[in-house]
Coordinates of C-alpha atoms in Angstrom, one line a residue:
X1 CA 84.5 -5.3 58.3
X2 CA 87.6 -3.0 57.6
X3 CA 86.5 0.4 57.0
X4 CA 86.9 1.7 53.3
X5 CA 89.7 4.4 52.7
X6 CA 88.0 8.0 52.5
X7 CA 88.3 8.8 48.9
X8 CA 90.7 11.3 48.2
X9 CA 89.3 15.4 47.8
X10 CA 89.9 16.8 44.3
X11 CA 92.2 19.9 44.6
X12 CA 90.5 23.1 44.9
X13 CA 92.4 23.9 41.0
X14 CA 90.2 21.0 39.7
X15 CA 86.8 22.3 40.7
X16 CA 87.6 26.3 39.2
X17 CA 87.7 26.6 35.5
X18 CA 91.1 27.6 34.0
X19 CA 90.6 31.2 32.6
X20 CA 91.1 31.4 29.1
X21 CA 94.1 33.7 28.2
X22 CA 93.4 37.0 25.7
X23 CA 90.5 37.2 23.3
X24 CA 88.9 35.3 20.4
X25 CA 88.4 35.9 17.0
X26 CA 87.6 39.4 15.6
X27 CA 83.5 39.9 15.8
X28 CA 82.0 42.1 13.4
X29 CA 83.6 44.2 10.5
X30 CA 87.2 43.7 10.1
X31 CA 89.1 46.4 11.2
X32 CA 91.5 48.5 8.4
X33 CA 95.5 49.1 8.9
X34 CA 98.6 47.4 8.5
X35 CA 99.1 46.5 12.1
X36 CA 96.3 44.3 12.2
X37 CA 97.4 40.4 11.6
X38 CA 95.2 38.7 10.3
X39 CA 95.4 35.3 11.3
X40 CA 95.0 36.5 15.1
X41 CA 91.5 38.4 13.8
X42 CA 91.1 35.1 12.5
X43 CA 91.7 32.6 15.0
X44 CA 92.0 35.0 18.3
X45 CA 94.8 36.5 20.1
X46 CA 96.1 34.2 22.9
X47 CA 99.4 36.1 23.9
X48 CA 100.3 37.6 26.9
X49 CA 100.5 41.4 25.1
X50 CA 98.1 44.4 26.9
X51 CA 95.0 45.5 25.4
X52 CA 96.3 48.2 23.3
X53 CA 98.0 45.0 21.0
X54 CA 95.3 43.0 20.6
X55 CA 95.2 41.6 17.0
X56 CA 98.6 43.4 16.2
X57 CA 101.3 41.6 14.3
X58 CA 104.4 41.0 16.2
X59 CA 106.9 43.6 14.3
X60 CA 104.2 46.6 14.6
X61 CA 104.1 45.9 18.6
X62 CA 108.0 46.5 18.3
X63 CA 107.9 49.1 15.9
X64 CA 105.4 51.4 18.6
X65 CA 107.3 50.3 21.2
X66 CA 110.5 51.7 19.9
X67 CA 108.9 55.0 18.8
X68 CA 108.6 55.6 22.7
X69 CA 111.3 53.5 24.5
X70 CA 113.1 55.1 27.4
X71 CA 116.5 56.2 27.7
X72 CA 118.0 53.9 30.2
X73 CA 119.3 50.8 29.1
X74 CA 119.8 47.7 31.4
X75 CA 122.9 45.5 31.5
X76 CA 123.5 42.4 33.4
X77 CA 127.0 40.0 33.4
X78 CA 126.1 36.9 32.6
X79 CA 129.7 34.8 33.5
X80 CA 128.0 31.5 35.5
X81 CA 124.9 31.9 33.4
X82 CA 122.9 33.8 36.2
X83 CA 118.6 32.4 36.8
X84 CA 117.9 36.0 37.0
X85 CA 118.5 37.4 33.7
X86 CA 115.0 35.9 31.9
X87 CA 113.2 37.9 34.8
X88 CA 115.4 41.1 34.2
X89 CA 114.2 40.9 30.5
X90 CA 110.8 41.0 31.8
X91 CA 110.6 43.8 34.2
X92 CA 112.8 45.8 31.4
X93 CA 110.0 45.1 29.2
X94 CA 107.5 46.3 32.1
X95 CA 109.7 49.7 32.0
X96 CA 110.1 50.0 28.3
X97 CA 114.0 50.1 28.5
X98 CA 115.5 50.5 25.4
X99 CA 117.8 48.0 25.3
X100 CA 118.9 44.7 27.5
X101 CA 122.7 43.5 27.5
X102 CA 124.0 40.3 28.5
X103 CA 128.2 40.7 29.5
X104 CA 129.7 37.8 29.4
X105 CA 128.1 34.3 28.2
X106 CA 125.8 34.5 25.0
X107 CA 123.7 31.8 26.5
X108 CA 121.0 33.0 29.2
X109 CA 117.7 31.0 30.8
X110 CA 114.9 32.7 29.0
X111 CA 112.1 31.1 30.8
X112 CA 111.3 33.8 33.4
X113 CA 111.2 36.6 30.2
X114 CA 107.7 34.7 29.8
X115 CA 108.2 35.8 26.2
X116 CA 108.8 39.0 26.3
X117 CA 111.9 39.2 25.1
X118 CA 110.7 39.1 22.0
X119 CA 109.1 42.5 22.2
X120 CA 112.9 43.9 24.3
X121 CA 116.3 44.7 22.2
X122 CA 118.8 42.2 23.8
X123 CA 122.1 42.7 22.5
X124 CA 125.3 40.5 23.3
X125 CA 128.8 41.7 24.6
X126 CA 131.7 39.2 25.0
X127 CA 133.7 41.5 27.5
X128 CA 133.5 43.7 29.5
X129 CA 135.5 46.2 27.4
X130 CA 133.2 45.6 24.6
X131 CA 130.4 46.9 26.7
X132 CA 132.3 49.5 28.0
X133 CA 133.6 50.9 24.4
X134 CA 129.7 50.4 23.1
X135 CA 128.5 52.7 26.1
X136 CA 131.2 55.0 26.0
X137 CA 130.3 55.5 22.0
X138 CA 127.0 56.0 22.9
X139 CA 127.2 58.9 25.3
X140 CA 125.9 56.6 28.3
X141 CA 126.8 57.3 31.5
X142 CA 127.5 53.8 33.4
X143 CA 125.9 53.2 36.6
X144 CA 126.8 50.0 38.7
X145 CA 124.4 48.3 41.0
X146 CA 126.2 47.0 44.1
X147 CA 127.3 47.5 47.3
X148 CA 131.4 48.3 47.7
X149 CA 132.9 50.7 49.9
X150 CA 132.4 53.5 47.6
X151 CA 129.0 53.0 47.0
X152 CA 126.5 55.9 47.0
X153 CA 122.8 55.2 48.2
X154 CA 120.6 55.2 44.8
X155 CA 117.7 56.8 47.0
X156 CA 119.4 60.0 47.4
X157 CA 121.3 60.0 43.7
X158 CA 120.6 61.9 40.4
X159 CA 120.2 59.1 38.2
X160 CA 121.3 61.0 34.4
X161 CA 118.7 60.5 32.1
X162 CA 121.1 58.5 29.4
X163 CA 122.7 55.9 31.2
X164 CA 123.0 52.3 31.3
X165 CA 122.7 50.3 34.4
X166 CA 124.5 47.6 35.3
X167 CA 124.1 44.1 37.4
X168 CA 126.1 41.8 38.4
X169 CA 126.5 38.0 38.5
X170 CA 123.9 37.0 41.5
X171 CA 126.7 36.1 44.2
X172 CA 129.9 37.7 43.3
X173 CA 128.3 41.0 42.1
X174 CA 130.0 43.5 39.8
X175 CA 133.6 42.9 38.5
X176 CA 136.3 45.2 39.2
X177 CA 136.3 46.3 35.3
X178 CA 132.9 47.4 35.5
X179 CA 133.4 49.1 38.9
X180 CA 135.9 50.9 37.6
X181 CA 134.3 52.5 34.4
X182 CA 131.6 53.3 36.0
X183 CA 130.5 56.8 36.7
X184 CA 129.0 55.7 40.2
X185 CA 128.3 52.5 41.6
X186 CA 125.0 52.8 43.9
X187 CA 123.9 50.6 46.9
X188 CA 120.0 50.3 47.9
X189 CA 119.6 50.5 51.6
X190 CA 118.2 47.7 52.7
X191 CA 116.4 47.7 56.9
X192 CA 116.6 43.6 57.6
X193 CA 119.0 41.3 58.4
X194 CA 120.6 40.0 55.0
X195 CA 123.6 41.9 53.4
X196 CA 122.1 41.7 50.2
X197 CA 119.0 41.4 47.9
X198 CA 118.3 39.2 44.8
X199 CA 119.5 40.8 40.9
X200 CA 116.2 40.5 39.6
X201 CA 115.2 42.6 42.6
X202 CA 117.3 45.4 43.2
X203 CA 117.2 45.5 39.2
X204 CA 113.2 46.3 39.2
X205 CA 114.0 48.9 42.4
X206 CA 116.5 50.5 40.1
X207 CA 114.4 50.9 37.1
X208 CA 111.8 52.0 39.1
X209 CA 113.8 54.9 40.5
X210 CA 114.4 56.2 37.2
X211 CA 110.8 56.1 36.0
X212 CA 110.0 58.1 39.0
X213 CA 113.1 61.0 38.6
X214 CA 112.4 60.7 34.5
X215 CA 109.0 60.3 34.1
X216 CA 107.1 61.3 36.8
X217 CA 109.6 64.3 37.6
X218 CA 110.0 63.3 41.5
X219 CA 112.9 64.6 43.1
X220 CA 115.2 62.5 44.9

């Protein structure tokens, strides 16, 4: 007799139960405020938002986060509609940037934001003198992310505390207009054998090294 066919093992995501994202429905008294929605108290609170915004309606989340919103802004050109920008939106949220700006292309993949650009300010420029006006207005100082010939390492630089950094396209990096109106243009030393790192990457260092010098008050 042919043997039978061993049957095939369920994955080991089929015997764990999935785990059930945020909190249910408000037990007990409800709680008094504005802030509170109160179809989440109703029905539960599902979204991906930290503890502290449980129950919350979406415009008071803004509203607190804005009350205490850093001072860097993040900008990224956007001219081949770059996979990294929904994942910049992210870890700007992560860092409580004030604002995100897209150069170039309106248009951006906003599946790796996982939604949180709806809590970050994302605001559009069409050129990159548009940008650069809108900065210069604003008393930023404009910092470039790259590596050229010029470039200083941003481990050893004093990030101002009003500035706006700035990424390129993931391939051809920074334009020459944005290397040229910007106040420094800073590389991040890198120890393997690749000449560069991913936007979304040196974007999170970057952010990173300004929480440290402007929150935490580490020297560089």
């Amino acid at each position: 007799m042919p043997s039978e066919e061993p049957s095939e093992e369920p994955s080991p995501e089929a015997w764990e139960p999935k785990a059930e994202v945020g909190v249910g429905p408000w037990e007990g008294e409800l709680p008094a405020g504005d802030h509170w929605d109160p179809e989440l108290l109703a029905d539960g609170d599902r979204r991906n938002v930290v503890d502290q915004y449980r129950y919350w309606k979406h415009d008071a989340i803004v509203a607190d986060l804005d009350s205490k919103r850093h001072n860097f802004h993040i900008a990224i050109e956007n001219w081949q509609h770059d996979m990294n920008i929904g994942t910049v939106v992210r870890t700007a949220n992560a860092f409580l940037a004030k604002e995100v700006h897209i150069i170039g292309r309106r248009r951006w993949n906003r599946r790796g934001a996982m939604v949180t650009d709806r809590y970050q300010h994302v605001r559009h420029h069409p050129t990159v003198e548009d940008f650069v006006v809108w900065a210069q207005g604003e008393g930023l100082a404009i910092i470039g992310i790259d590596i050229f010939p010029d470039s200083v390492p941003l481990e050893t630089y004093e990030l101002p505390r009003d500035c706006v950094l700035v990424f390129g396209q993931e391939g051809p990096g920074l334009t020459p207009e944005v290397h040229e109106a910007a106040l420094a243009t800073l590389s991040i030393e890198q120890f393997g054998s690749t000449r560069s790192i991913n936007a979304a990457s040196a974007a999170a260092i970057a952010m990173h090294a300004w929480i440290r010098r402007h929150v935490f008050s580490q020297p560089v």
